[in-house]
PDB file of C-alpha atoms in Angstrom:
ATOM      1  CA  MET A 103      51.082 -46.324 -14.986  1.00 65.00           C
ATOM      2  CA  GLN A 104      47.514 -46.521 -16.864  1.00 70.00           C
ATOM      3  CA  PRO A 105      46.842 -44.379 -19.698  1.00 71.00           C
ATOM      4  CA  LYS A 106      44.038 -41.625 -19.179  1.00 73.00           C
ATOM      5  CA  LEU A 107      40.858 -42.166 -21.191  1.00 68.00           C
ATOM      6  CA  VAL A 108      39.605 -39.236 -22.943  1.00 66.00           C
ATOM      7  CA  ARG A 109      35.932 -39.228 -23.889  1.00 68.00           C
ATOM      8  CA  GLN A 110      35.006 -37.323 -26.939  1.00 76.00           C
ATOM      9  CA  THR A 111      32.033 -35.087 -26.793  1.00 82.00           C
ATOM     10  CA  GLU A 112      28.916 -36.544 -28.249  1.00 91.00           C
ATOM     11  CA  TYR A 113      25.846 -34.426 -29.460  1.00 93.00           C
ATOM     12  CA  GLU A 114      22.587 -35.286 -30.770  1.00 95.00           C
ATOM     13  CA  TYR A 115      20.971 -33.178 -33.513  1.00 96.00           C
ATOM     14  CA  ARG A 116      17.737 -31.976 -34.674  1.00 96.00           C
ATOM     15  CA  SER A 117      16.910 -30.472 -37.935  1.00 97.00           C
ATOM     16  CA  LEU A 118      14.467 -27.597 -38.533  1.00 96.00           C
ATOM     17  CA  GLN A 119      12.747 -26.595 -41.973  1.00 96.00           C
ATOM     18  CA  MET A 120      11.371 -23.059 -42.167  1.00 95.00           C
ATOM     19  CA  PRO A 121       9.085 -22.029 -44.915  1.00 96.00           C
ATOM     20  CA  ARG A 122       9.825 -19.142 -47.362  1.00 94.00           C
ATOM     21  CA  GLY A 123       7.750 -16.667 -45.778  1.00 93.00           C
ATOM     22  CA  THR A 124       9.379 -16.848 -42.210  1.00 93.00           C
ATOM     23  CA  SER A 125      10.494 -13.589 -41.240  1.00 92.00           C
ATOM     24  CA  ARG A 126      13.967 -12.978 -39.517  1.00 91.00           C
ATOM     25  CA  ASN A 127      12.297 -12.055 -36.210  1.00 96.00           C
ATOM     26  CA  ALA A 128      10.068 -15.134 -36.040  1.00 95.00           C
ATOM     27  CA  ALA A 129      13.035 -17.276 -37.065  1.00 93.00           C
ATOM     28  CA  ARG A 130      15.143 -15.823 -34.088  1.00 94.00           C
ATOM     29  CA  GLN A 131      12.295 -16.102 -31.644  1.00 96.00           C
ATOM     30  CA  LEU A 132      11.991 -20.017 -32.608  1.00 95.00           C
ATOM     31  CA  LEU A 133      15.711 -20.626 -32.082  1.00 95.00           C
ATOM     32  CA  THR A 134      15.766 -18.597 -28.923  1.00 96.00           C
ATOM     33  CA  GLU A 135      13.056 -20.975 -27.347  1.00 96.00           C
ATOM     34  CA  HIS A 136      14.923 -23.904 -28.385  1.00 95.00           C
ATOM     35  CA  ALA A 137      18.256 -22.938 -27.046  1.00 94.00           C
ATOM     36  CA  GLU A 138      16.578 -21.529 -23.559  1.00 95.00           C
ATOM     37  CA  TYR A 139      14.235 -24.301 -22.869  1.00 95.00           C
ATOM     38  CA  GLY A 140      15.909 -27.294 -24.884  1.00 93.00           C
ATOM     39  CA  HIS A 141      19.424 -26.439 -24.315  1.00 93.00           C
ATOM     40  CA  TRP A 142      20.148 -26.395 -28.067  1.00 95.00           C
ATOM     41  CA  GLU A 143      22.667 -24.572 -29.757  1.00 95.00           C
ATOM     42  CA  LEU A 144      23.033 -23.607 -33.615  1.00 95.00           C
ATOM     43  CA  ASP A 145      25.260 -25.946 -35.648  1.00 95.00           C
ATOM     44  CA  ARG A 146      24.328 -24.957 -39.080  1.00 96.00           C
ATOM     45  CA  LEU A 147      22.055 -22.551 -40.801  1.00 94.00           C
ATOM     46  CA  ARG A 148      21.399 -22.654 -44.638  1.00 95.00           C
ATOM     47  CA  LEU A 149      19.332 -20.190 -46.813  1.00 93.00           C
ATOM     48  CA  LEU A 150      18.247 -22.021 -49.690  1.00 94.00           C
ATOM     49  CA  PRO A 151      17.641 -20.353 -53.231  1.00 95.00           C
ATOM     50  CA  ASP A 152      13.884 -20.586 -52.629  1.00 94.00           C
ATOM     51  CA  GLY A 153      14.247 -18.559 -49.662  1.00 92.00           C
ATOM     52  CA  SER A 154      13.481 -21.334 -46.897  1.00 94.00           C
ATOM     53  CA  ARG A 155      15.705 -22.106 -44.220  1.00 95.00           C
ATOM     54  CA  THR A 156      17.447 -25.379 -43.003  1.00 96.00           C
ATOM     55  CA  VAL A 157      18.432 -25.304 -39.530  1.00 97.00           C
ATOM     56  CA  LEU A 158      20.556 -27.626 -37.777  1.00 97.00           C
ATOM     57  CA  LEU A 159      20.655 -27.765 -33.884  1.00 97.00           C
ATOM     58  CA  ARG A 160      22.803 -29.653 -31.438  1.00 96.00           C
ATOM     59  CA  ARG A 161      23.211 -30.387 -27.838  1.00 94.00           C
ATOM     60  CA  ARG A 162      25.518 -32.240 -25.840  1.00 92.00           C
ATOM     61  CA  ILE A 163      24.773 -35.754 -24.618  1.00 89.00           C
ATOM     62  CA  ILE A 164      25.878 -36.048 -20.828  1.00 83.00           C
ATOM     63  CA  ARG A 165      26.508 -39.658 -19.821  1.00 80.00           C
ATOM     64  CA  GLN A 166      26.868 -40.632 -16.046  1.00 77.00           C
ATOM     65  CA  ASN A 167      29.713 -42.976 -14.972  1.00 78.00           C
ATOM     66  CA  ARG A 168      28.538 -45.628 -12.621  1.00 76.00           C
ATOM     67  CA  SER A 169      30.134 -45.330  -9.178  1.00 75.00           C
ATOM     68  CA  TRP A 170      30.141 -48.907  -8.030  1.00 69.00           C
TER      69      TRP A 170
END
């Protein structure tokens, strides 16, 4: 009996920097567009003391198996 191979999910990441004056509505709209059209999901959002935001997005890497 052969052991089953379990593949861990792999992600690619993208970092976005939003300046201090960015409104919540503008940030929401930007993240919504990335999610809808680029299939990105929110991984982490940091609100820095100076008011700027650092956003880390991720999306799953889908690999195809060869069938020959």
